[in-house]
Amino acid sequence: MVGREWSEVTVKITEALHPLWHLWRNEKHLFEGRPLFVTPPWLGTWKSTLGRNEAFCLLTANGPLGTDGYCALKVRDTEGLFAGDPKVCDYFDVVIRPGREEVVCRALLQTARQAGLKTLDLFPLRPGSTVMIHGVPVCRALGYTVSVEPIDVTVEMPLAESWEKYLQSLNGKQRHEVRRKMRRMEEAGNVDFRVVTSTSELVPALELFFRLFQSNRDDKARFLTPAMQKYMETLCHAMAREGMLRLCFLYVNRSPAASALCFDDGETVFLYNNGYDAAFARLSVGLIQTIFTIKDATERGRTRYEFLRGDETYKFRLGGREVPLYRVRIFLDAS
């Protein structure tokens, strides 16, 4: 473990996650509005599965008020990247106590450089991320060469106060289509929307989810390697323990027709992945399942819904708005 001090900030470097779990348990407010993908349960899942052979590096900044923030990296030679896999983590960021962004960014950067890192390759990043708003200007002020490029999009929407207000927020054509599809579904027979949230129900629920996930798309079947399945199983158990899992199923006449894996941080519902049985394709069960998750989120008082990365058409038809994602490369040895 190494310590450095700048302007009352001490930065420590460790390979362990326990400092973050301490924050998660004792200062949960620091994680409000932060990416789901940099929280301890998510990072811990990645580190124990897909990232078990990666060199993990946690930089924690401590100031007069305690822990001021952190940056979780995987290190490859002299390059630092966000800890996690962009294939399964939609965007990242550093986490810094509000009001301490500039001094902590400066301390983290200087510590990374003194630890031997020459480049930071940070992606994907939202435009309102701490790295984009505070980190990039600090880098330039320190004389580091920085490149910023758009690389992808994520799709999200604010949620209305009620289901009816959500429907009214759609344009006329979209609203008509949602109502028409839901009416056709109801005419098909008994429709049941079920949600699994606890670890006690998770094993059979995940078996069903994986079956629906890969049942009708070759790309999803190829994606679900044994290692990826282990990652998703571990992630779901971790998020269930934290009260953040919503594994949703749509049944038509008692037969499982579609599933959606969602996460909920108390404010935002994240649509992480989904699947459906092609036998029910004529009923648009995949889309209807997503609509049910939006309705569920609205009725539970959530304020935002994230479709996450990718610009698939259905996201915009359901009211989603595009948010650009960026890649920031910082050259610490070129100042």
Short mmCIF file of C-alpha atoms in Angstrom, two decimals:
data_model
loop_
_atom_site.label_atom_id
_atom_site.label_comp_id
_atom_site.label_asym_id
_atom_site.label_seq_id
_atom_site.Cartn_x
_atom_site.Cartn_y
_atom_site.Cartn_z
CA MET A 1 0.00 0.00 0.00
CA VAL A 2 1.37 3.42 -1.00
CA GLY A 3 0.43 6.88 0.29
CA ARG A 4 0.83 10.33 -1.31
CA GLU A 5 -0.33 13.73 -0.01
CA TRP A 6 -1.55 16.75 -2.00
CA SER A 7 -3.51 19.62 -0.44
CA GLU A 8 -4.73 17.59 2.53
CA VAL A 9 -5.51 14.58 0.33
CA THR A 10 -3.77 11.26 0.92
CA VAL A 11 -4.09 8.72 -1.88
CA LYS A 12 -3.64 5.05 -1.08
CA ILE A 13 -3.19 2.26 -3.60
CA THR A 14 -4.40 -1.23 -2.81
CA GLU A 15 -5.49 -4.40 -4.59
CA ALA A 16 -8.33 -5.01 -2.12
CA LEU A 17 -11.97 -3.92 -2.33
CA HIS A 18 -12.70 -3.68 1.39
CA PRO A 19 -12.27 0.14 1.54
CA LEU A 20 -15.18 0.44 -0.90
CA TRP A 21 -17.37 -1.96 1.06
CA HIS A 22 -16.75 0.20 4.14
CA LEU A 23 -17.97 3.24 2.19
CA TRP A 24 -20.94 1.30 0.79
CA ARG A 25 -22.07 0.32 4.28
CA ASN A 26 -21.33 3.57 6.08
CA GLU A 27 -21.54 6.43 3.54
CA LYS A 28 -24.05 5.19 0.99
CA HIS A 29 -24.91 8.77 0.02
CA LEU A 30 -21.57 9.03 -1.81
CA PHE A 31 -22.91 6.54 -4.37
CA GLU A 32 -26.12 8.44 -5.13
CA GLY A 33 -26.30 9.22 -8.84
CA ARG A 34 -23.11 7.24 -9.56
CA PRO A 35 -22.87 4.55 -12.22
CA LEU A 36 -24.14 1.19 -11.03
CA PHE A 37 -21.06 -0.35 -12.63
CA VAL A 38 -18.56 1.19 -10.17
CA THR A 39 -20.32 0.11 -6.97
CA PRO A 40 -18.74 -2.53 -4.70
CA PRO A 41 -21.21 -5.35 -5.47
CA TRP A 42 -20.66 -4.89 -9.20
CA LEU A 43 -16.88 -4.48 -8.97
CA GLY A 44 -16.65 -7.42 -6.58
CA THR A 45 -18.55 -9.62 -9.01
CA TRP A 46 -16.31 -8.66 -11.93
CA LYS A 47 -13.13 -9.07 -9.86
CA SER A 48 -14.08 -12.60 -8.75
CA THR A 49 -15.18 -13.80 -12.20
CA LEU A 50 -14.30 -12.14 -15.51
CA GLY A 51 -11.58 -10.02 -13.91
CA ARG A 52 -9.89 -12.65 -11.78
CA ASN A 53 -6.78 -12.62 -14.00
CA GLU A 54 -6.61 -8.82 -14.29
CA ALA A 55 -4.26 -6.67 -12.21
CA PHE A 56 -6.68 -4.70 -10.04
CA CYS A 57 -5.71 -1.33 -8.60
CA LEU A 58 -7.87 0.76 -6.27
CA LEU A 59 -6.85 4.37 -5.64
CA THR A 60 -8.66 5.85 -2.62
CA ALA A 61 -8.37 9.52 -1.68
CA ASN A 62 -8.73 10.54 1.95
CA GLY A 63 -9.13 14.07 3.27
CA PRO A 64 -10.22 15.90 6.42
CA LEU A 65 -13.77 14.49 6.14
CA GLY A 66 -12.66 10.91 5.58
CA THR A 67 -12.72 9.15 2.23
CA ASP A 68 -13.07 11.75 -0.51
CA GLY A 69 -13.33 9.35 -3.45
CA TYR A 70 -11.85 6.52 -5.43
CA CYS A 71 -10.88 5.28 -8.85
CA ALA A 72 -10.95 1.55 -9.60
CA LEU A 73 -8.59 0.48 -12.39
CA LYS A 74 -7.27 -2.60 -14.11
CA VAL A 75 -3.62 -2.21 -15.02
CA ARG A 76 -1.99 -3.57 -18.15
CA ASP A 77 1.72 -2.80 -18.27
CA THR A 78 1.81 1.00 -17.90
CA GLU A 79 -1.80 1.63 -18.89
CA GLY A 80 -4.75 2.02 -16.56
CA LEU A 81 -8.32 1.28 -17.63
CA PHE A 82 -11.52 1.28 -15.63
CA ALA A 83 -11.94 -1.95 -13.67
CA GLY A 84 -14.68 -3.91 -15.37
CA ASP A 85 -15.47 -5.11 -18.86
CA PRO A 86 -17.14 -2.66 -21.31
CA LYS A 87 -18.99 -5.64 -22.79
CA VAL A 88 -20.99 -5.98 -19.56
CA CYS A 89 -20.54 -2.56 -17.93
CA ASP A 90 -22.30 0.21 -19.82
CA TYR A 91 -20.33 3.19 -18.51
CA PHE A 92 -17.92 4.12 -15.72
CA ASP A 93 -16.63 7.04 -13.67
CA VAL A 94 -14.56 7.96 -10.65
CA VAL A 95 -16.48 8.58 -7.42
CA ILE A 96 -15.61 11.80 -5.55
CA ARG A 97 -17.27 13.62 -2.69
CA PRO A 98 -19.16 16.69 -4.04
CA GLY A 99 -17.09 19.84 -3.71
CA ARG A 100 -13.79 17.95 -3.65
CA GLU A 101 -13.60 17.04 -7.32
CA GLU A 102 -10.70 19.24 -8.43
CA VAL A 103 -8.29 18.53 -5.58
CA VAL A 104 -9.05 14.80 -5.60
CA CYS A 105 -8.71 14.51 -9.40
CA ARG A 106 -5.34 16.22 -9.15
CA ALA A 107 -4.17 13.90 -6.37
CA LEU A 108 -5.41 10.75 -8.15
CA LEU A 109 -3.67 11.72 -11.39
CA GLN A 110 -0.38 12.53 -9.74
CA THR A 111 -0.48 9.32 -7.73
CA ALA A 112 -1.20 7.27 -10.86
CA ARG A 113 1.77 8.87 -12.57
CA GLN A 114 4.14 8.29 -9.67
CA ALA A 115 2.96 4.68 -9.48
CA GLY A 116 4.29 4.16 -13.02
CA LEU A 117 1.20 4.55 -15.17
CA LYS A 118 1.84 6.38 -18.42
CA THR A 119 -1.65 6.31 -19.91
CA LEU A 120 -5.20 6.27 -18.62
CA ASP A 121 -7.71 4.93 -21.16
CA LEU A 122 -11.10 5.68 -19.64
CA PHE A 123 -14.32 4.60 -21.35
CA PRO A 124 -17.26 4.65 -21.72
CA LEU A 125 -18.09 7.92 -19.94
CA ARG A 126 -21.29 9.93 -19.77
CA PRO A 127 -21.03 13.65 -20.62
CA GLY A 128 -21.97 14.56 -17.04
CA SER A 129 -19.41 12.24 -15.47
CA THR A 130 -16.84 13.50 -12.98
CA VAL A 131 -14.06 12.61 -15.41
CA MET A 132 -15.61 14.70 -18.21
CA ILE A 133 -16.68 17.67 -16.07
CA HIS A 134 -13.74 17.90 -13.68
CA GLY A 135 -11.04 15.42 -14.68
CA VAL A 136 -10.42 16.61 -18.23
CA PRO A 137 -9.95 20.30 -17.24
CA VAL A 138 -7.64 19.29 -14.39
CA CYS A 139 -5.56 17.16 -16.77
CA ARG A 140 -5.16 20.05 -19.17
CA ALA A 141 -4.30 22.44 -16.34
CA LEU A 142 -1.57 20.01 -15.26
CA GLY A 143 -0.21 19.95 -18.82
CA TYR A 144 -1.20 16.37 -19.66
CA THR A 145 -2.18 15.57 -23.24
CA VAL A 146 -5.85 14.53 -23.36
CA SER A 147 -8.02 13.16 -26.16
CA VAL A 148 -11.83 12.99 -25.99
CA GLU A 149 -13.90 11.14 -28.59
CA PRO A 150 -17.52 9.98 -28.82
CA ILE A 151 -17.75 6.19 -29.06
CA ASP A 152 -21.33 5.09 -28.36
CA VAL A 153 -24.68 6.11 -26.89
CA THR A 154 -26.83 5.10 -23.97
CA VAL A 155 -30.59 5.64 -23.88
CA GLU A 156 -32.63 6.78 -20.89
CA MET A 157 -35.76 8.70 -19.92
CA PRO A 158 -37.22 10.49 -16.92
CA LEU A 159 -40.24 8.67 -15.53
CA ALA A 160 -43.58 10.37 -15.15
CA GLU A 161 -45.47 10.39 -11.85
CA SER A 162 -47.96 7.79 -13.04
CA TRP A 163 -48.50 5.21 -15.76
CA GLU A 164 -51.11 7.36 -17.48
CA LYS A 165 -48.76 10.36 -17.47
CA TYR A 166 -46.05 8.16 -18.98
CA LEU A 167 -48.41 7.18 -21.80
CA GLN A 168 -49.29 10.84 -22.34
CA SER A 169 -45.57 11.68 -22.62
CA LEU A 170 -45.32 9.51 -25.75
CA ASN A 171 -46.28 10.94 -29.11
CA GLY A 172 -49.65 9.92 -30.52
CA LYS A 173 -48.35 7.14 -32.71
CA GLN A 174 -46.18 5.61 -29.99
CA ARG A 175 -49.00 5.81 -27.44
CA HIS A 176 -51.42 4.14 -29.86
CA GLU A 177 -48.93 1.32 -30.54
CA VAL A 178 -48.28 0.65 -26.84
CA ARG A 179 -51.99 0.47 -26.08
CA ARG A 180 -52.70 -1.67 -29.14
CA LYS A 181 -49.98 -4.18 -28.29
CA MET A 182 -51.05 -4.39 -24.66
CA ARG A 183 -54.68 -4.90 -25.67
CA ARG A 184 -53.69 -7.66 -28.10
CA MET A 185 -51.69 -9.31 -25.32
CA GLU A 186 -54.67 -9.22 -22.96
CA GLU A 187 -56.88 -10.75 -25.66
CA ALA A 188 -54.45 -13.67 -26.00
CA GLY A 189 -55.38 -15.01 -22.58
CA ASN A 190 -54.13 -14.83 -19.01
CA VAL A 191 -51.14 -12.48 -18.64
CA ASP A 192 -49.00 -12.51 -15.50
CA PHE A 193 -46.01 -10.28 -14.69
CA ARG A 194 -43.80 -11.70 -11.95
CA VAL A 195 -40.67 -10.29 -10.32
CA VAL A 196 -37.94 -12.21 -8.48
CA THR A 197 -35.94 -10.15 -6.00
CA SER A 198 -34.60 -12.58 -3.38
CA THR A 199 -31.75 -15.09 -3.42
CA SER A 200 -34.10 -17.85 -2.24
CA GLU A 201 -35.92 -17.89 -5.60
CA LEU A 202 -32.93 -17.10 -7.78
CA VAL A 203 -31.55 -20.45 -8.89
CA PRO A 204 -34.63 -21.68 -10.81
CA ALA A 205 -35.38 -18.13 -11.97
CA LEU A 206 -31.92 -17.78 -13.51
CA GLU A 207 -32.24 -21.14 -15.25
CA LEU A 208 -35.42 -19.90 -16.89
CA PHE A 209 -33.89 -16.52 -17.70
CA PHE A 210 -30.89 -18.07 -19.45
CA ARG A 211 -33.16 -20.34 -21.47
CA LEU A 212 -35.21 -17.41 -22.69
CA PHE A 213 -32.10 -15.27 -23.16
CA GLN A 214 -30.52 -17.56 -25.72
CA SER A 215 -33.58 -19.30 -27.16
CA ASN A 216 -34.03 -17.35 -30.37
CA ARG A 217 -30.86 -15.34 -31.07
CA ASP A 218 -27.58 -16.90 -32.11
CA ASP A 219 -25.59 -13.86 -30.97
CA LYS A 220 -26.94 -14.15 -27.42
CA ALA A 221 -26.31 -17.89 -27.39
CA ARG A 222 -22.68 -17.24 -28.39
CA PHE A 223 -22.38 -14.46 -25.82
CA LEU A 224 -23.48 -16.72 -22.97
CA THR A 225 -20.25 -18.66 -22.52
CA PRO A 226 -19.76 -20.60 -19.27
CA ALA A 227 -17.61 -17.75 -17.95
CA MET A 228 -20.25 -15.14 -18.85
CA GLN A 229 -23.02 -17.22 -17.31
CA LYS A 230 -21.02 -17.52 -14.09
CA TYR A 231 -20.51 -13.75 -14.08
CA MET A 232 -24.23 -13.05 -14.51
CA GLU A 233 -25.22 -15.61 -11.86
CA THR A 234 -22.75 -14.12 -9.38
CA LEU A 235 -23.90 -10.60 -10.22
CA CYS A 236 -27.58 -11.43 -9.70
CA HIS A 237 -26.90 -13.03 -6.32
CA ALA A 238 -24.78 -10.03 -5.26
CA MET A 239 -27.41 -7.52 -6.35
CA ALA A 240 -30.21 -9.53 -4.72
CA ARG A 241 -28.34 -9.42 -1.41
CA GLU A 242 -28.20 -5.63 -1.76
CA GLY A 243 -31.92 -5.36 -2.54
CA MET A 244 -31.22 -4.12 -6.08
CA LEU A 245 -32.32 -7.07 -8.24
CA ARG A 246 -35.53 -7.24 -10.28
CA LEU A 247 -35.57 -10.34 -12.47
CA CYS A 248 -38.86 -10.03 -14.34
CA PHE A 249 -40.93 -12.64 -16.17
CA LEU A 250 -43.96 -12.36 -18.41
CA TYR A 251 -46.24 -15.39 -18.48
CA VAL A 252 -48.93 -15.92 -21.11
CA ASN A 253 -51.48 -18.58 -20.22
CA ARG A 254 -49.06 -19.80 -17.51
CA SER A 255 -46.21 -20.29 -19.99
CA PRO A 256 -43.03 -18.20 -19.60
CA ALA A 257 -42.91 -15.93 -22.66
CA ALA A 258 -40.29 -13.28 -21.88
CA SER A 259 -37.83 -12.16 -19.24
CA ALA A 260 -35.98 -8.97 -18.35
CA LEU A 261 -33.03 -8.60 -16.01
CA CYS A 262 -33.27 -5.23 -14.29
CA PHE A 263 -31.46 -3.50 -11.44
CA ASP A 264 -32.88 -0.82 -9.18
CA ASP A 265 -30.84 1.64 -7.09
CA GLY A 266 -33.87 3.25 -5.46
CA GLU A 267 -34.11 6.05 -8.01
CA THR A 268 -33.34 4.49 -11.38
CA VAL A 269 -34.33 1.18 -12.96
CA PHE A 270 -31.74 -0.23 -15.37
CA LEU A 271 -32.82 -2.63 -18.13
CA TYR A 272 -29.69 -4.78 -18.29
CA ASN A 273 -30.70 -7.68 -20.56
CA ASN A 274 -33.70 -9.61 -21.80
CA GLY A 275 -34.94 -12.56 -23.81
CA TYR A 276 -38.15 -14.15 -25.05
CA ASP A 277 -39.64 -17.35 -26.41
CA ALA A 278 -40.00 -17.11 -30.19
CA ALA A 279 -43.26 -19.08 -29.97
CA PHE A 280 -44.83 -15.88 -28.60
CA ALA A 281 -43.16 -13.50 -31.04
CA ARG A 282 -46.45 -12.60 -32.75
CA LEU A 283 -47.56 -11.00 -29.47
CA SER A 284 -44.43 -8.79 -29.28
CA VAL A 285 -43.69 -10.27 -25.86
CA GLY A 286 -40.17 -8.84 -25.72
CA LEU A 287 -41.47 -5.30 -26.14
CA ILE A 288 -44.44 -5.90 -23.82
CA GLN A 289 -42.11 -7.21 -21.15
CA THR A 290 -40.10 -3.96 -21.34
CA ILE A 291 -43.33 -1.95 -21.13
CA PHE A 292 -44.28 -3.86 -17.98
CA THR A 293 -40.92 -3.03 -16.40
CA ILE A 294 -41.49 0.67 -17.16
CA LYS A 295 -44.98 0.47 -15.65
CA ASP A 296 -43.60 -1.34 -12.61
CA ALA A 297 -40.88 1.31 -12.13
CA THR A 298 -43.41 4.14 -12.45
CA GLU A 299 -45.82 2.60 -9.97
CA ARG A 300 -43.00 2.14 -7.45
CA GLY A 301 -42.09 5.84 -7.65
CA ARG A 302 -38.82 5.57 -9.53
CA THR A 303 -37.78 8.75 -11.35
CA ARG A 304 -35.59 7.46 -14.17
CA TYR A 305 -35.42 4.47 -16.50
CA GLU A 306 -32.26 3.45 -18.33
CA PHE A 307 -32.39 1.26 -21.43
CA LEU A 308 -28.56 1.40 -21.29
CA ARG A 309 -26.09 1.20 -24.14
CA GLY A 310 -27.13 0.83 -27.76
CA ASP A 311 -29.46 2.74 -30.07
CA GLU A 312 -32.06 0.06 -30.79
CA THR A 313 -35.24 1.53 -32.28
CA TYR A 314 -37.62 0.18 -29.63
CA LYS A 315 -35.94 2.29 -26.94
CA PHE A 316 -36.89 5.51 -28.69
CA ARG A 317 -40.40 4.30 -29.45
CA LEU A 318 -40.90 3.82 -25.73
CA GLY A 319 -39.75 7.36 -24.95
CA GLY A 320 -35.99 6.97 -24.57
CA ARG A 321 -33.55 9.80 -25.23
CA GLU A 322 -30.03 9.38 -26.52
CA VAL A 323 -27.04 10.31 -24.36
CA PRO A 324 -23.56 10.23 -25.95
CA LEU A 325 -20.76 8.20 -24.40
CA TYR A 326 -17.09 9.20 -24.62
CA ARG A 327 -13.58 7.80 -24.43
CA VAL A 328 -10.96 9.87 -22.62
CA ARG A 329 -7.27 9.08 -23.03
CA ILE A 330 -4.86 10.82 -20.68
CA PHE A 331 -1.14 10.70 -21.44
CA LEU A 332 0.60 11.11 -18.09
CA ASP A 333 4.11 10.96 -19.57
CA ALA A 334 3.49 13.69 -22.16
CA SER A 335 3.31 16.83 -20.05
#
